[in-house]
Short mmCIF file of C-alpha atoms in Angstrom, two decimals:
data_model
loop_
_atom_site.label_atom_id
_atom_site.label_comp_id
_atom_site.label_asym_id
_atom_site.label_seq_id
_atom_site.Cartn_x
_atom_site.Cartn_y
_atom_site.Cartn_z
CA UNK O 63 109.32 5.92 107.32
CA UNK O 64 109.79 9.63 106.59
CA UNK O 65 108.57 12.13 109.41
CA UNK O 66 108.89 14.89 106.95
CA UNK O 67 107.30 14.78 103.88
CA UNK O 68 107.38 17.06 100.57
CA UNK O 69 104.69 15.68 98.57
CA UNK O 70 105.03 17.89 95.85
CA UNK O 71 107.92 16.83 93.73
CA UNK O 72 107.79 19.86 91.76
CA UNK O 73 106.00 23.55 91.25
CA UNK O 74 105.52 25.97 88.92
CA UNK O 75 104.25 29.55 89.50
CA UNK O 76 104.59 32.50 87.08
CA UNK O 77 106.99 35.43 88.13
CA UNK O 78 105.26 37.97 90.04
CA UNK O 79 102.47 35.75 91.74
CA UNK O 80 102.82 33.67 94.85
CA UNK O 81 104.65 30.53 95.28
CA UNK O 82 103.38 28.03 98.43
CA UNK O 83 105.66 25.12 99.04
CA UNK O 84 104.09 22.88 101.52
CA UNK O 85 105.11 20.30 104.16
CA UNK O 86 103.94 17.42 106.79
CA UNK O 87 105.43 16.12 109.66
CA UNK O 88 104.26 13.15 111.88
CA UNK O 89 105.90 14.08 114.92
CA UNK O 90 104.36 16.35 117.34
CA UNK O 91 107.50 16.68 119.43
CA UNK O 92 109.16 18.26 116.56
CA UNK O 93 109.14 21.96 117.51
CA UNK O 94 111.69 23.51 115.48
CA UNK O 95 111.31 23.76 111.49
CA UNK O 96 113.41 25.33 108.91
CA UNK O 97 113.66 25.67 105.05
CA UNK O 98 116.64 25.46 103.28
CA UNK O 99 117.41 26.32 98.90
CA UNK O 100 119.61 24.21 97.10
CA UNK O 101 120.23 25.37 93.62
CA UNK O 102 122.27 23.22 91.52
CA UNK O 103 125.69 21.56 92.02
CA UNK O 104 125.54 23.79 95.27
CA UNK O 105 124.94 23.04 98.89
CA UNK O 106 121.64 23.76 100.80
CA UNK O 107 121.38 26.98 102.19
CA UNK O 108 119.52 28.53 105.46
CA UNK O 109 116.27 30.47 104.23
CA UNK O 110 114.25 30.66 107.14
CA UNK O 111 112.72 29.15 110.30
CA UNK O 112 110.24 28.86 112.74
CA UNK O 113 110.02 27.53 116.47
CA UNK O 114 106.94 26.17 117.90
CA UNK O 115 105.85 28.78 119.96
CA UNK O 116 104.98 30.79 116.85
CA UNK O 117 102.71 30.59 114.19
CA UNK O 118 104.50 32.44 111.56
CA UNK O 119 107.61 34.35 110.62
CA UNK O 120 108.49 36.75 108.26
CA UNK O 121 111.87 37.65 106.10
CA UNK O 122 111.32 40.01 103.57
CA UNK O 123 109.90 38.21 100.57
CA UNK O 124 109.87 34.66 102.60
CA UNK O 125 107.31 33.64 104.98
CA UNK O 126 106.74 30.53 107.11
CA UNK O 127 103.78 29.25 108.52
CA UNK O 128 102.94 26.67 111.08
CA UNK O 129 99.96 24.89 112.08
CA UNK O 130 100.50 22.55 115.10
CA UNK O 131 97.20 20.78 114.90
CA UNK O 132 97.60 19.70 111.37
CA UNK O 133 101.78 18.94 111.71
CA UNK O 134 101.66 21.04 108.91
CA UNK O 135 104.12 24.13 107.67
CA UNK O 136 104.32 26.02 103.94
CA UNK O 137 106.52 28.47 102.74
CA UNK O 138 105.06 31.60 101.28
CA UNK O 139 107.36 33.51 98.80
CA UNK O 140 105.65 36.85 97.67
CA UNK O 141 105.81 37.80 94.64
CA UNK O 142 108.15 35.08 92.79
CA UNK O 143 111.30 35.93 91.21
CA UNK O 144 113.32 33.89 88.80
CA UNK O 145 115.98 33.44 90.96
CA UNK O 146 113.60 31.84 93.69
CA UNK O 147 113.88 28.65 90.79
CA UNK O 148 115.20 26.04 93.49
CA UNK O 149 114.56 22.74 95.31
CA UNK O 150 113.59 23.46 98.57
CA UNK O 151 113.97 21.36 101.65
CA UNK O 152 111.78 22.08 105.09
CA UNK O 153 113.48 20.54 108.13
CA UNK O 154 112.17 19.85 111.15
CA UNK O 155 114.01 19.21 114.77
CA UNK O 156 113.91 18.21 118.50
CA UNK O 157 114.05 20.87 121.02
CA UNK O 158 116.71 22.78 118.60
CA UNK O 159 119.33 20.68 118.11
CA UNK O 160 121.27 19.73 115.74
CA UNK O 161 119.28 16.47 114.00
CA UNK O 162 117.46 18.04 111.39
CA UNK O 163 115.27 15.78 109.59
CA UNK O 164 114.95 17.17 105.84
CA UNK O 165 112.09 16.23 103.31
CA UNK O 166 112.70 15.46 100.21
CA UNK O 167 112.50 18.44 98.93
CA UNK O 168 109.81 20.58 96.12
CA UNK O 169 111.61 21.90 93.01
CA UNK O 170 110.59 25.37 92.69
CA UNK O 171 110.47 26.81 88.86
CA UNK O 172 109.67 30.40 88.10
CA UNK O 173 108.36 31.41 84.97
CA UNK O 174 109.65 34.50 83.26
CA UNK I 216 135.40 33.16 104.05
CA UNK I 217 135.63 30.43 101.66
CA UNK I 218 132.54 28.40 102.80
CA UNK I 219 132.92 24.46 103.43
CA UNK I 220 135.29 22.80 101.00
CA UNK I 221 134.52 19.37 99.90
CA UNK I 222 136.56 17.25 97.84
CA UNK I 223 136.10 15.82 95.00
CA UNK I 224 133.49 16.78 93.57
CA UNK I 225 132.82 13.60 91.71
CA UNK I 226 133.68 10.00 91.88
CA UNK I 227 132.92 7.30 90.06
CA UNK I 228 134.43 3.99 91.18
CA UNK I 229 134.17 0.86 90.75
CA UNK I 230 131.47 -2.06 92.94
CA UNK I 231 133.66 -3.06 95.57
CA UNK I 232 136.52 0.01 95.94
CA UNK I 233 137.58 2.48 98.55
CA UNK I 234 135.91 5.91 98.52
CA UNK I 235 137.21 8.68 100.99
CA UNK I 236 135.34 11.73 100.65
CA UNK I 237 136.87 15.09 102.18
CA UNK I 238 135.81 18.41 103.43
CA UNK I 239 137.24 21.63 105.26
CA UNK I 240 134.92 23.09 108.01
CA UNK I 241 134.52 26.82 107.93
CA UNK I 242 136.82 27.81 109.95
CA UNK I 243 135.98 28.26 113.84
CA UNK I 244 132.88 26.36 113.46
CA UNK I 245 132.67 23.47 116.15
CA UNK I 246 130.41 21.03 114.45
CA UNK I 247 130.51 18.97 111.58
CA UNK I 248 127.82 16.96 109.93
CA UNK I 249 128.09 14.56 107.22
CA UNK I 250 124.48 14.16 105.18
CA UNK I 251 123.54 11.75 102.31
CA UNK I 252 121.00 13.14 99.97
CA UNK I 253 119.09 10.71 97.58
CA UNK I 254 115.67 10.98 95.23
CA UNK I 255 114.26 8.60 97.91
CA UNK I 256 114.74 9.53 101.10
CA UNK I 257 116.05 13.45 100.38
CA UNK I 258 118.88 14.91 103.17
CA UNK I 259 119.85 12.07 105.78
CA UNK I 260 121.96 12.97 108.53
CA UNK I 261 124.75 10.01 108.40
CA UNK I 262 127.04 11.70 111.38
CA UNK I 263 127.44 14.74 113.92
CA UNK I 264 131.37 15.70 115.32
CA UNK I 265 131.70 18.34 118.15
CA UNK I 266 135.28 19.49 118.40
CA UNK I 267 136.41 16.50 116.57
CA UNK I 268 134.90 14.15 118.67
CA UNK I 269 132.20 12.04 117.02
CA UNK I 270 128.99 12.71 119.18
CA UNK I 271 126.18 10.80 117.24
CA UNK I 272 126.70 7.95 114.34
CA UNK I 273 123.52 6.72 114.60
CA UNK I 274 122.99 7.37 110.48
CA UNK I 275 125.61 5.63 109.36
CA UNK I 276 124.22 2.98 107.55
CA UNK I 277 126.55 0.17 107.67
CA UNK I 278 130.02 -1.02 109.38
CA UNK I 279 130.95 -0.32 105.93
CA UNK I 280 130.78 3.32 106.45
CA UNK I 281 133.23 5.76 108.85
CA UNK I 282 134.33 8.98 109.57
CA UNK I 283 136.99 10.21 111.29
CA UNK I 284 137.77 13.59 112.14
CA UNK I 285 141.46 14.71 112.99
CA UNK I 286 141.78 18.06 113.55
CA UNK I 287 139.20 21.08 113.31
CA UNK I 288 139.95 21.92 110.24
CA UNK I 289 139.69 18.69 108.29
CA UNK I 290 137.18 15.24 108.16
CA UNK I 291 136.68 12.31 106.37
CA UNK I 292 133.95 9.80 105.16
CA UNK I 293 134.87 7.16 103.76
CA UNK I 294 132.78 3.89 101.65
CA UNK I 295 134.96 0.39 101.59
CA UNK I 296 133.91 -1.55 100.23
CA UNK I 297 131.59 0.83 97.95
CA UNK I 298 128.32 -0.74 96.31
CA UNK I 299 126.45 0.72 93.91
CA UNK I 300 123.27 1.33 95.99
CA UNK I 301 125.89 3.87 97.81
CA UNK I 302 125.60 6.24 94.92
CA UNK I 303 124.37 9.56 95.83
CA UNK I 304 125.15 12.92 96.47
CA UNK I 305 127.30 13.39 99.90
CA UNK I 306 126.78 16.83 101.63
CA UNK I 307 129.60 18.04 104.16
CA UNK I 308 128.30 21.16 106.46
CA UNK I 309 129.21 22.89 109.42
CA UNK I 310 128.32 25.22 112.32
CA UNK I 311 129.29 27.71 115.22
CA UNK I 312 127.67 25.79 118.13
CA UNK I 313 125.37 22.43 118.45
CA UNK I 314 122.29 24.92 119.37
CA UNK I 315 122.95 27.12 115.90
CA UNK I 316 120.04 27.31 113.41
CA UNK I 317 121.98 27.98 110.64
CA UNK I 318 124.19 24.80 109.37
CA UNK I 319 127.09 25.91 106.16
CA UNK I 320 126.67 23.42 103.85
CA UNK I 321 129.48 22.65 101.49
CA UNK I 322 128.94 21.90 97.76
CA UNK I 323 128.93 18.01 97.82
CA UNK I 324 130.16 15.39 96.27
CA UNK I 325 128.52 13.41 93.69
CA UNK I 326 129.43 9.67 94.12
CA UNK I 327 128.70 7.33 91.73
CA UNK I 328 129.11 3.33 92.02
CA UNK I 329 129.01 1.06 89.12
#
């Protein structure tokens, strides 16, 4: 059974306007979460991450948001580029360590 | 810094053949991790090495399934017999430290079993 869930397969958002990718987790003892972009034939990479304690973080373009009561986190990406076009994978773990459990992840398309 | 190195980066082989996958840590990083990414069930961690040593297998899915690790700067997964249901993208990655956000992945290795 998958304690992180993607349930968008795919998105499409217009360059210049906002992109939300969204996520669900079933374990409340998760309290680490991260989002990684995979474009293609590549390998994931880190984007950006959040611990437990917070309810948001900010990198530039990229922000995450968590809401405990609902298991829930999205990524915000303001505006779209482009280059943002990308599967993206949100990760969640246990007290930091190393066993991330990925979704499945949301391809991301921006239109030009 | 060349990133992880993973090797090949396809195979296709045969129902009931040997696959050994390779990759190349990033050099100085202490931990390894071997994932499995399918439509299904997206990124699956299959195993975790810390210094070499194999520290938690608990995703490998079958005896049919190991990895070995012989030195820092070199592992191993490898499929015998391979069956087709073991087709899927493998992801190599590393990092400094256990605690590390941040894990290097490498570029994969698409495996295909007919």
């Amino acid at each position: 059974d998958q304690q992180v869930k993607q349930n968008s397969p795919s998105l499409s958002v217009q360059e210049g306007r906002i992109s939300i990718l969204n996520c669900d987790y079933t374990n409340s003892m998760f309290d680490y979460f991260l989002w990684y972009k995979k474009y293609p034939a590549e390998g994931p990479t880190f984007l950006i991450s959040i611990s437990s304690i917070k309810d948001k973080n900010e990198d530039g373009r990229f922000t995450v948001f968590l809401n405990k009561s609902a298991k829930h986190l999205s990524l915000h990406i303001v505006p779209s580029q482009p280059g943002d076009s990308a599967v993206y994978f949100c990760a969640a773990s246990l007290g930091g360590t190393y066993k991330y459990i990925f979704g499945t992840g949301t391809r991301l398309k921006v239109l030009a | 810094d060349a990133g992880v190195i993973q090797s090949p980066r396809h195979e296709v082989t045969e129902m009931g053949q040997e696959v050994t996958l390779r990759c190349k840590p990033i050099s100085g990083h202490n931990s390894l991790f071997w994932y499995r990414q399918t439509m299904m069930r997206g990124l699956e961690l299959l195993i975790y090495f810390n210094n070499n040593v194999p520290i938690d297998d608990s995703g490998m899915p079958e005896d049919r399934f190991s990895a070995k690790m012989p030195n820092a700067s070199f592992s191993t997964l490898k499929i015998q017999p391979s069956e087709p249901r073991d087709s899927a993208v493998y992801f190599c990655a590393s990092s400094p430290d256990r605690y590390t956000d941040t894990q290097y992945f490498g570029p994969g290795t698409r495996l295909t079993v007919l």
